[in-house]
JSON list of C-alpha atoms in Angstrom, two decimals:
[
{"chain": "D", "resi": 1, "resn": "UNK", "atom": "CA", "xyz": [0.44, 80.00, -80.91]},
{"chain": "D", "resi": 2, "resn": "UNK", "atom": "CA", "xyz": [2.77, 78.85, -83.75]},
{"chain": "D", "resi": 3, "resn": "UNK", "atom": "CA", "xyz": [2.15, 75.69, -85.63]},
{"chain": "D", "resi": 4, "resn": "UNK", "atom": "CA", "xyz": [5.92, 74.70, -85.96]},
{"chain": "D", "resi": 5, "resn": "UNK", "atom": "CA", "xyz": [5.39, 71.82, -83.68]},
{"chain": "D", "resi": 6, "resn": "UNK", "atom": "CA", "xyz": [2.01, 70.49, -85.27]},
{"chain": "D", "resi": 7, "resn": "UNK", "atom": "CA", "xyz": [2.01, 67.71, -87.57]},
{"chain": "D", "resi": 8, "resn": "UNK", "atom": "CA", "xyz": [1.81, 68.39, -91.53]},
{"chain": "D", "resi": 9, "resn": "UNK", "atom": "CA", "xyz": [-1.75, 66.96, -91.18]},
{"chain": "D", "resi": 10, "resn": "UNK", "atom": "CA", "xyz": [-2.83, 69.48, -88.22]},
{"chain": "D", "resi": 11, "resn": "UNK", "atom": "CA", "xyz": [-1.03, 72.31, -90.60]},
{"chain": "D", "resi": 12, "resn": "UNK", "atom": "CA", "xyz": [-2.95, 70.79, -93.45]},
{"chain": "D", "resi": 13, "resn": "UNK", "atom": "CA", "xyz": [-6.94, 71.24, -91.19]},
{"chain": "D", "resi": 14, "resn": "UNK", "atom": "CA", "xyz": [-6.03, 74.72, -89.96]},
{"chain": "D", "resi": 15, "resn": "UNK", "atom": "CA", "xyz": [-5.53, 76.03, -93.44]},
{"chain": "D", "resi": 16, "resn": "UNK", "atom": "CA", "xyz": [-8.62, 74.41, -95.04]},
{"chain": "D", "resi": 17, "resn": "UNK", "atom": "CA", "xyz": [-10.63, 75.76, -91.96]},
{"chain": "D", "resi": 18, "resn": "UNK", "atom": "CA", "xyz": [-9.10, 79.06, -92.83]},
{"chain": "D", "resi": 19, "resn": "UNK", "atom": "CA", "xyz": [-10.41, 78.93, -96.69]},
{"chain": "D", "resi": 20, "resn": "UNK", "atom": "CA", "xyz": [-13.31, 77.67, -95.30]},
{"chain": "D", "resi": 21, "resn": "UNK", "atom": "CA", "xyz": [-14.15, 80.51, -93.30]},
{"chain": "D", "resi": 22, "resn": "UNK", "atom": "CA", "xyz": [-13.12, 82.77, -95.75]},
{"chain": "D", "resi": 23, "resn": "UNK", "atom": "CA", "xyz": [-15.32, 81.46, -98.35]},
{"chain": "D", "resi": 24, "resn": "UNK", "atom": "CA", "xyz": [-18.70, 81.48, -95.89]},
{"chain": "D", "resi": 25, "resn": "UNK", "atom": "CA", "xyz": [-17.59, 85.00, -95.06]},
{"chain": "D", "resi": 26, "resn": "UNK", "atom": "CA", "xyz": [-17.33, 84.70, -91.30]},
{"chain": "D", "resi": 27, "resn": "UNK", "atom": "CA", "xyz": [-14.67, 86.29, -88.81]},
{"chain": "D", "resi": 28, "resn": "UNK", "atom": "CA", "xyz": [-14.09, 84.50, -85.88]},
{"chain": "D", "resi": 29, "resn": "UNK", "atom": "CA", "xyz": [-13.48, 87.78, -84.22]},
{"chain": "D", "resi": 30, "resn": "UNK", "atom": "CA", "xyz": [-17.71, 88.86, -84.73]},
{"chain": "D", "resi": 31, "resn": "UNK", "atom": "CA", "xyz": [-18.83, 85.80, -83.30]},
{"chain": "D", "resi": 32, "resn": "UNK", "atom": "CA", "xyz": [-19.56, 84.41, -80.16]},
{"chain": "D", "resi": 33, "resn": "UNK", "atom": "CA", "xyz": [-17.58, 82.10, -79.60]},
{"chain": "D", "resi": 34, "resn": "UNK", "atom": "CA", "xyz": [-19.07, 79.81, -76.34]},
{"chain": "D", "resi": 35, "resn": "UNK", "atom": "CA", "xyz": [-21.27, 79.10, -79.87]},
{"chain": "D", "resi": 36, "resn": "UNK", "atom": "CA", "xyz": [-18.90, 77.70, -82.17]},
{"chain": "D", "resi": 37, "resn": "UNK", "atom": "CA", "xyz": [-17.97, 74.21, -82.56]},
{"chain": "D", "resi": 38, "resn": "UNK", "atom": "CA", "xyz": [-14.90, 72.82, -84.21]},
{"chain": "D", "resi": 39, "resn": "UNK", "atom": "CA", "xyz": [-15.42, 69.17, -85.33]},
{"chain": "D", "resi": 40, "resn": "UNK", "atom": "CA", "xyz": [-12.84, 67.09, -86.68]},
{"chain": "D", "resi": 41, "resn": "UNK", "atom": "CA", "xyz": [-12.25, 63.74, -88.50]},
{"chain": "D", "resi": 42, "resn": "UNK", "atom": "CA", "xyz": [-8.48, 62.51, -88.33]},
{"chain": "D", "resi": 43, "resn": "UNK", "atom": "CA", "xyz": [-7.90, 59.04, -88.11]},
{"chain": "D", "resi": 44, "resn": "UNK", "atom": "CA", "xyz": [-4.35, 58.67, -87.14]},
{"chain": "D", "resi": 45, "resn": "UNK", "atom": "CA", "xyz": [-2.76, 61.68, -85.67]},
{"chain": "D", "resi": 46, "resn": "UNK", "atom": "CA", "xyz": [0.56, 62.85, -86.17]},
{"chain": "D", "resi": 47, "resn": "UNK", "atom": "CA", "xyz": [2.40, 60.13, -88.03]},
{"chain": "D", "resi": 48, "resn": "UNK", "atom": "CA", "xyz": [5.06, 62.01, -89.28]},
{"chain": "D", "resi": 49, "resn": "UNK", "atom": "CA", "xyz": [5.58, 63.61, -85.59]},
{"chain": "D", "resi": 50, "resn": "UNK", "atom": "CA", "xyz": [5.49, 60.44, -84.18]},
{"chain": "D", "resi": 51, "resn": "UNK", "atom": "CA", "xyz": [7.94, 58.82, -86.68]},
{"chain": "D", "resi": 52, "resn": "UNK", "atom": "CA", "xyz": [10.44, 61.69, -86.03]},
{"chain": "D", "resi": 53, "resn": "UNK", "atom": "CA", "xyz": [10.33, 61.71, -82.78]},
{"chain": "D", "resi": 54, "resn": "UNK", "atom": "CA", "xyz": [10.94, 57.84, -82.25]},
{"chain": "D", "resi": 55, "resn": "UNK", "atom": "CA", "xyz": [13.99, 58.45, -84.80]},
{"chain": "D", "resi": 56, "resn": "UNK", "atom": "CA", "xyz": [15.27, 61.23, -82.39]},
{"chain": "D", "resi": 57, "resn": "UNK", "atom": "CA", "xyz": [14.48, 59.25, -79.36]},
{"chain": "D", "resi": 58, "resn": "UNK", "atom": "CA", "xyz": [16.42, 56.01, -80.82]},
{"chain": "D", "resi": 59, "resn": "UNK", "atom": "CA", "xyz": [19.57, 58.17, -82.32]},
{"chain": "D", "resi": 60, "resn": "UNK", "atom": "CA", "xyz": [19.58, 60.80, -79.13]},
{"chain": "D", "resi": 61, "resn": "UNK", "atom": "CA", "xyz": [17.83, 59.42, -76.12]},
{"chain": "D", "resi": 62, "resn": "UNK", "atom": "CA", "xyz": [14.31, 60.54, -74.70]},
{"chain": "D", "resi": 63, "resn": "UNK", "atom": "CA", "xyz": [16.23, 63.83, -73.02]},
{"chain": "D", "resi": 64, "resn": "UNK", "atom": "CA", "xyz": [15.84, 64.63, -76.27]},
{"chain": "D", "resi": 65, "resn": "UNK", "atom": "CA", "xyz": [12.34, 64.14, -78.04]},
{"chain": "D", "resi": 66, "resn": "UNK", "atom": "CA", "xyz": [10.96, 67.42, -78.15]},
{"chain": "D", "resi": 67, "resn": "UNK", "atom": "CA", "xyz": [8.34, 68.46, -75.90]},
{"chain": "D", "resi": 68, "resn": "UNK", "atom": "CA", "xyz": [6.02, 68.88, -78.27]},
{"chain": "D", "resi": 69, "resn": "UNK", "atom": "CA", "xyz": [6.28, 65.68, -79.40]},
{"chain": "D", "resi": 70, "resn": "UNK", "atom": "CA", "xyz": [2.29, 64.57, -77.69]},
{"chain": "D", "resi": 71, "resn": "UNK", "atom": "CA", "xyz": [0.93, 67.99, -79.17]},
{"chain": "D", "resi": 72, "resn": "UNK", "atom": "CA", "xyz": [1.73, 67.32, -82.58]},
{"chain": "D", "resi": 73, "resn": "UNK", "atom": "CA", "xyz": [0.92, 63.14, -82.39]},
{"chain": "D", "resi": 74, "resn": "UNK", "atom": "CA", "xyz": [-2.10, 62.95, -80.97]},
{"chain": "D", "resi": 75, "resn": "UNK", "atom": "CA", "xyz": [-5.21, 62.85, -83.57]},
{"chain": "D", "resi": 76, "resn": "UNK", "atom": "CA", "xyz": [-7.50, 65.05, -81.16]},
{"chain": "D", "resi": 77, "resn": "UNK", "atom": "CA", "xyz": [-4.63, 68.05, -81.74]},
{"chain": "D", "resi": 78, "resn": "UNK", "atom": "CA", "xyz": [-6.24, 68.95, -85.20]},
{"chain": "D", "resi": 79, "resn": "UNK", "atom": "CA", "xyz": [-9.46, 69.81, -83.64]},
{"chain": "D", "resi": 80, "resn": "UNK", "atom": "CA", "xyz": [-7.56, 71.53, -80.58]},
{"chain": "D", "resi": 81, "resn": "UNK", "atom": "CA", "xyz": [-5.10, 73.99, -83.01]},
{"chain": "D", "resi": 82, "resn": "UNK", "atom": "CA", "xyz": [-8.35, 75.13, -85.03]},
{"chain": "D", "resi": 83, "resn": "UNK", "atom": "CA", "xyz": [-9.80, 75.43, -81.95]},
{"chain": "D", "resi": 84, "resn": "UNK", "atom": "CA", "xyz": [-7.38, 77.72, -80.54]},
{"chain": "D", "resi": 85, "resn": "UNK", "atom": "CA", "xyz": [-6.95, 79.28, -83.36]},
{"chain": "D", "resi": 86, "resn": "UNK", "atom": "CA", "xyz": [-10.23, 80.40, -84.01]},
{"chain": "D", "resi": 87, "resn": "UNK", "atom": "CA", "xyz": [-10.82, 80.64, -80.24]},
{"chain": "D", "resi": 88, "resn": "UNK", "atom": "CA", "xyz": [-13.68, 79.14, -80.52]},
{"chain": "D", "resi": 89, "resn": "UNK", "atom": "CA", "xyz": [-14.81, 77.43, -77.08]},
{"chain": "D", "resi": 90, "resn": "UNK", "atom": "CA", "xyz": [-17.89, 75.41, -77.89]},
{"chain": "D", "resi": 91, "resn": "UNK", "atom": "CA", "xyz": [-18.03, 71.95, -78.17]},
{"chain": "D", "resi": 92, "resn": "UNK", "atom": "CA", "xyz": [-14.44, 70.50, -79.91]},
{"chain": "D", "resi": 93, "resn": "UNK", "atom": "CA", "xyz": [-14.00, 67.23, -80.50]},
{"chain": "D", "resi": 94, "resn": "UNK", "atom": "CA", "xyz": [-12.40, 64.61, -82.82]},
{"chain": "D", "resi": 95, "resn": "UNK", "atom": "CA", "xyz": [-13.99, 61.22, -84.26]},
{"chain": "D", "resi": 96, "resn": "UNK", "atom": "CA", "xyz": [-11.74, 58.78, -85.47]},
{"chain": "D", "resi": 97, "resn": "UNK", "atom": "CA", "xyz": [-13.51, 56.19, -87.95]},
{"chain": "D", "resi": 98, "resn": "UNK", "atom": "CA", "xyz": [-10.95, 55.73, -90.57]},
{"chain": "D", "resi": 99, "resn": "UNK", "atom": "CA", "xyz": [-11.71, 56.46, -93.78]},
{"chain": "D", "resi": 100, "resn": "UNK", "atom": "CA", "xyz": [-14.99, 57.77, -93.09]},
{"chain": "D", "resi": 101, "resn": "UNK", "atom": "CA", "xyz": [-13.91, 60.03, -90.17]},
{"chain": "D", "resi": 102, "resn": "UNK", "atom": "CA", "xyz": [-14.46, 63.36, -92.47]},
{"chain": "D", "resi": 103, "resn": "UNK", "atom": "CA", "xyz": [-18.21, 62.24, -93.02]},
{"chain": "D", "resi": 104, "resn": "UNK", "atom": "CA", "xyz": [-18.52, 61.42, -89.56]},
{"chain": "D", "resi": 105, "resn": "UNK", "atom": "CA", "xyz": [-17.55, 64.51, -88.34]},
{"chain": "D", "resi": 106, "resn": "UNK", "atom": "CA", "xyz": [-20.21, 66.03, -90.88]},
{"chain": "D", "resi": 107, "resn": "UNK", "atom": "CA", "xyz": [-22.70, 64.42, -89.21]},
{"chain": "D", "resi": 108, "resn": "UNK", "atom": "CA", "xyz": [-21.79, 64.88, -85.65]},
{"chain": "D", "resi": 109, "resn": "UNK", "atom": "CA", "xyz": [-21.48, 68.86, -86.61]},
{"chain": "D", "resi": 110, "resn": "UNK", "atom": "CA", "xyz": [-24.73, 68.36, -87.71]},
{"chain": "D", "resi": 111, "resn": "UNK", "atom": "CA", "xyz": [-26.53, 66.68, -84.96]},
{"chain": "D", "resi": 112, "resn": "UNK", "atom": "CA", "xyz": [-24.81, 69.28, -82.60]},
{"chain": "D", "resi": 113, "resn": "UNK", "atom": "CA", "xyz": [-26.29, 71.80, -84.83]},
{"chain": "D", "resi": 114, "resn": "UNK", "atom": "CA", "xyz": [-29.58, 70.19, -84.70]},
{"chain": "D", "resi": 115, "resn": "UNK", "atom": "CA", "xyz": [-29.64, 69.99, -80.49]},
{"chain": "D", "resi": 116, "resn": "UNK", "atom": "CA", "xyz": [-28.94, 73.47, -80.11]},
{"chain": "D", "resi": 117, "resn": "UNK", "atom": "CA", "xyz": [-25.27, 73.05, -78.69]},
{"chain": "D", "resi": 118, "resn": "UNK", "atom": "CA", "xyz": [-23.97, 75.75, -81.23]},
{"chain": "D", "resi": 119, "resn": "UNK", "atom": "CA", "xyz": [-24.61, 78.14, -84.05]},
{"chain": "D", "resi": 120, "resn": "UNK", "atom": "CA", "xyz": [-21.52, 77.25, -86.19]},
{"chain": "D", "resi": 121, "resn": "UNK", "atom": "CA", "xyz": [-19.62, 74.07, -86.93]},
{"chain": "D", "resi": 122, "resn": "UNK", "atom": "CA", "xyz": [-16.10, 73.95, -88.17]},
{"chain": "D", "resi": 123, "resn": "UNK", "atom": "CA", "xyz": [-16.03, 70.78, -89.73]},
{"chain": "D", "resi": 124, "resn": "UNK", "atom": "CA", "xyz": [-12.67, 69.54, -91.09]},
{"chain": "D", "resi": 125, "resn": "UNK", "atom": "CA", "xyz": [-11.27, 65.88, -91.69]},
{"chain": "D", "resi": 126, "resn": "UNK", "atom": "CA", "xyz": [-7.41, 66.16, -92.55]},
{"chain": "D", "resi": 127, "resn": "UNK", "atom": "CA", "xyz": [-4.78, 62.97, -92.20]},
{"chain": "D", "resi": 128, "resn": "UNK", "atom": "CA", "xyz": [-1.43, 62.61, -93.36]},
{"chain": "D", "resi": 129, "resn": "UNK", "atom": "CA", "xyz": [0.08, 59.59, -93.04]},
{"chain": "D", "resi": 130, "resn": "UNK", "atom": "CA", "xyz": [1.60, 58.46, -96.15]},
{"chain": "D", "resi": 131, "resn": "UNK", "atom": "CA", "xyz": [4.97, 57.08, -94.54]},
{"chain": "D", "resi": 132, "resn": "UNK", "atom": "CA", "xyz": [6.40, 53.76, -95.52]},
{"chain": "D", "resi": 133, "resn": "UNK", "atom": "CA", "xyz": [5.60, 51.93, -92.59]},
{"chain": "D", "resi": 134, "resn": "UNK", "atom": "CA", "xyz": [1.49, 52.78, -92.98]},
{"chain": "D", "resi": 135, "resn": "UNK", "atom": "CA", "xyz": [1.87, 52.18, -97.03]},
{"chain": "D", "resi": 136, "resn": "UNK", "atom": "CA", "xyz": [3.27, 48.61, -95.81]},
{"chain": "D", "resi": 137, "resn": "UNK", "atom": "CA", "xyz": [0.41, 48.15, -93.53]},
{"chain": "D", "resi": 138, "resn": "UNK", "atom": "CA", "xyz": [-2.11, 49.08, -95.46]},
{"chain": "D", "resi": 139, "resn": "UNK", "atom": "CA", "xyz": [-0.43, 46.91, -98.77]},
{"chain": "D", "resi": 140, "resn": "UNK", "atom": "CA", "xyz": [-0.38, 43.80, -96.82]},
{"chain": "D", "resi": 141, "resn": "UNK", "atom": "CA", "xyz": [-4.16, 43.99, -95.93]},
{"chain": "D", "resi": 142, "resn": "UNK", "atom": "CA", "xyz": [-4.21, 44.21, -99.79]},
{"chain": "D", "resi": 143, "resn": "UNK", "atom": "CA", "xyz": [-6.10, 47.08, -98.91]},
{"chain": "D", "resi": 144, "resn": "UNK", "atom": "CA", "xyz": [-4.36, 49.54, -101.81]},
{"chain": "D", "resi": 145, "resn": "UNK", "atom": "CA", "xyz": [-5.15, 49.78, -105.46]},
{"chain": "D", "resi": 146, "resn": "UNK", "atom": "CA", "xyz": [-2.84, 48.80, -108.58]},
{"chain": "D", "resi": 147, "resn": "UNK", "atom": "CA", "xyz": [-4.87, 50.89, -110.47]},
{"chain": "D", "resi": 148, "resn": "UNK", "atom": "CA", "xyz": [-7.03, 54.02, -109.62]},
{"chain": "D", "resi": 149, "resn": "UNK", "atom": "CA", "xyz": [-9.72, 54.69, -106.73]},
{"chain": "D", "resi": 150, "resn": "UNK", "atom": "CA", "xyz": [-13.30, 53.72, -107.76]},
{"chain": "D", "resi": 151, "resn": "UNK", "atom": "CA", "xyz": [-14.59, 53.41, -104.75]},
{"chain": "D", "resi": 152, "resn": "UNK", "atom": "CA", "xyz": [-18.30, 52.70, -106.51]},
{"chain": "D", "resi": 153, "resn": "UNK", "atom": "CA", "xyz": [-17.05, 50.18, -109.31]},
{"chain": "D", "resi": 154, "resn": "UNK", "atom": "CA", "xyz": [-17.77, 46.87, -108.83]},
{"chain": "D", "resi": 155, "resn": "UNK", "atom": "CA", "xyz": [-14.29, 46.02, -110.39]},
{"chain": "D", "resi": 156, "resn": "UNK", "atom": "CA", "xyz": [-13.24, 48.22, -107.79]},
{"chain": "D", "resi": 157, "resn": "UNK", "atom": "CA", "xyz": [-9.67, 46.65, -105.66]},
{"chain": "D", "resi": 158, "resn": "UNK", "atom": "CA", "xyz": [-8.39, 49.08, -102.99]},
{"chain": "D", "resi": 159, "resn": "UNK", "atom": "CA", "xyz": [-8.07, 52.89, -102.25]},
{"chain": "D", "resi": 160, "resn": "UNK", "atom": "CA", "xyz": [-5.46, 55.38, -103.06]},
{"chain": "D", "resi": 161, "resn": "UNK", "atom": "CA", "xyz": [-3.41, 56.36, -100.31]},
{"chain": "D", "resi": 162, "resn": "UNK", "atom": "CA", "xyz": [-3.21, 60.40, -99.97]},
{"chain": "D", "resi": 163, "resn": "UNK", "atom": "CA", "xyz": [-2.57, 63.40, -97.48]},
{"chain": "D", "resi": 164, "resn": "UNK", "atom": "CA", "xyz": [-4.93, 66.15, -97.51]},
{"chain": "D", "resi": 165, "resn": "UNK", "atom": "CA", "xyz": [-8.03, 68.27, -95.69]},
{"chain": "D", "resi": 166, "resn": "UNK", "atom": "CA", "xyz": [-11.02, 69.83, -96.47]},
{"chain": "D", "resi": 167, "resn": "UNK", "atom": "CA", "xyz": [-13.42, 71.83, -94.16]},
{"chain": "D", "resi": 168, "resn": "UNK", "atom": "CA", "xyz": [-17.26, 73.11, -94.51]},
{"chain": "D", "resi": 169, "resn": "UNK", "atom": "CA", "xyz": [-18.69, 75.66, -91.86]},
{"chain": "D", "resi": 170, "resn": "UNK", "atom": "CA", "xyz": [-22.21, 74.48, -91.11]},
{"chain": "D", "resi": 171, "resn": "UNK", "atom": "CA", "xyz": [-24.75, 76.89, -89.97]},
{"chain": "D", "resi": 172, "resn": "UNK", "atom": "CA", "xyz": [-28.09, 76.99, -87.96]},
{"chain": "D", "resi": 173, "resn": "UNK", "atom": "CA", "xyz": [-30.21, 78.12, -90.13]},
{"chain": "D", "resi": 174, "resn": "UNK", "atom": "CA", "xyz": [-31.57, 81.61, -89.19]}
]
């Protein structure tokens, strides 16, 4: 399937999972895949998808938000589009735990590792959802920065709001 209709986010997960694969050397066409679990960590979904489709909806009417519109929004559609995309048919699943939802997902891959439920974990966080509305949401929790992210300083005073993925492929070990 194309990603055309996946949010920049989802885009974002499939091509660190692809770099990620690359780099441990593994071709999703060798392996079996009832074996292979794709864990996520994406917090929000599909803002952008979800902010163009209410403009479209509000301008146009609902005849025409596109029909696609639930694929691309939804934050469990990362794990689903690498899932496809690999065709990997173990366990899949997203965990949503805001910032930490990339280290959550680590450690769920890991604890399916650990119970025997697969052999390989694709284990991605990706979000992007730097639009104006979430930067005003997130500035008036006075939850940003003025400055830089030191998320270990005790002078520390907010995060820095980003877009980006990253992905590890876990492994039992043999």
């Amino acid at each position: 399937p194309g990603t055309a209709h996946l949010d920049p986010g989802a885009r974002m997960g499939l091509a660190a999972a692809a770099q990620a694969l690359d780099a441990a050397k593994l071709d999703p066409t060798a392996w079996d895949a009832t074996r292979v679990a794709v864990v996520t960590g994406c917090s929000v979904g599909g803002v952008h998808t979800q902010r163009t489709a209410a403009a479209r909806f509000a301008s146009d009417g609902p005849e025409r938000v596109s029909p696609y519109f639930l694929t691309g929004y939804l934050p469990n559609m990362v794990c689903a589009a690498i899932a496809l995309h690999l065709g990997a048919t173990g366990p899949t699943l997203n965990v949503a735990t805001a910032c930490a939802s990339g280290a959550t997902a680590l450690g769920t891959a890991r604890d399916l590792l650990a119970s025997g439920q697969c052999d390989i974990a694709v284990v991605v966080g990706a979000d992007a959802a730097v639009t104006p509305l979430m930067v005003t949401g997130f500035s008036q929790l006075r939850a940003l920065s003025d400055h830089c992210s030191r998320p270990f300083d005790r002078a520390r005073d907010g995060f820095v709001i980003a877009e980006g993925a990253g992905a590890l492929i876990l492994e039992r070990p043999e």
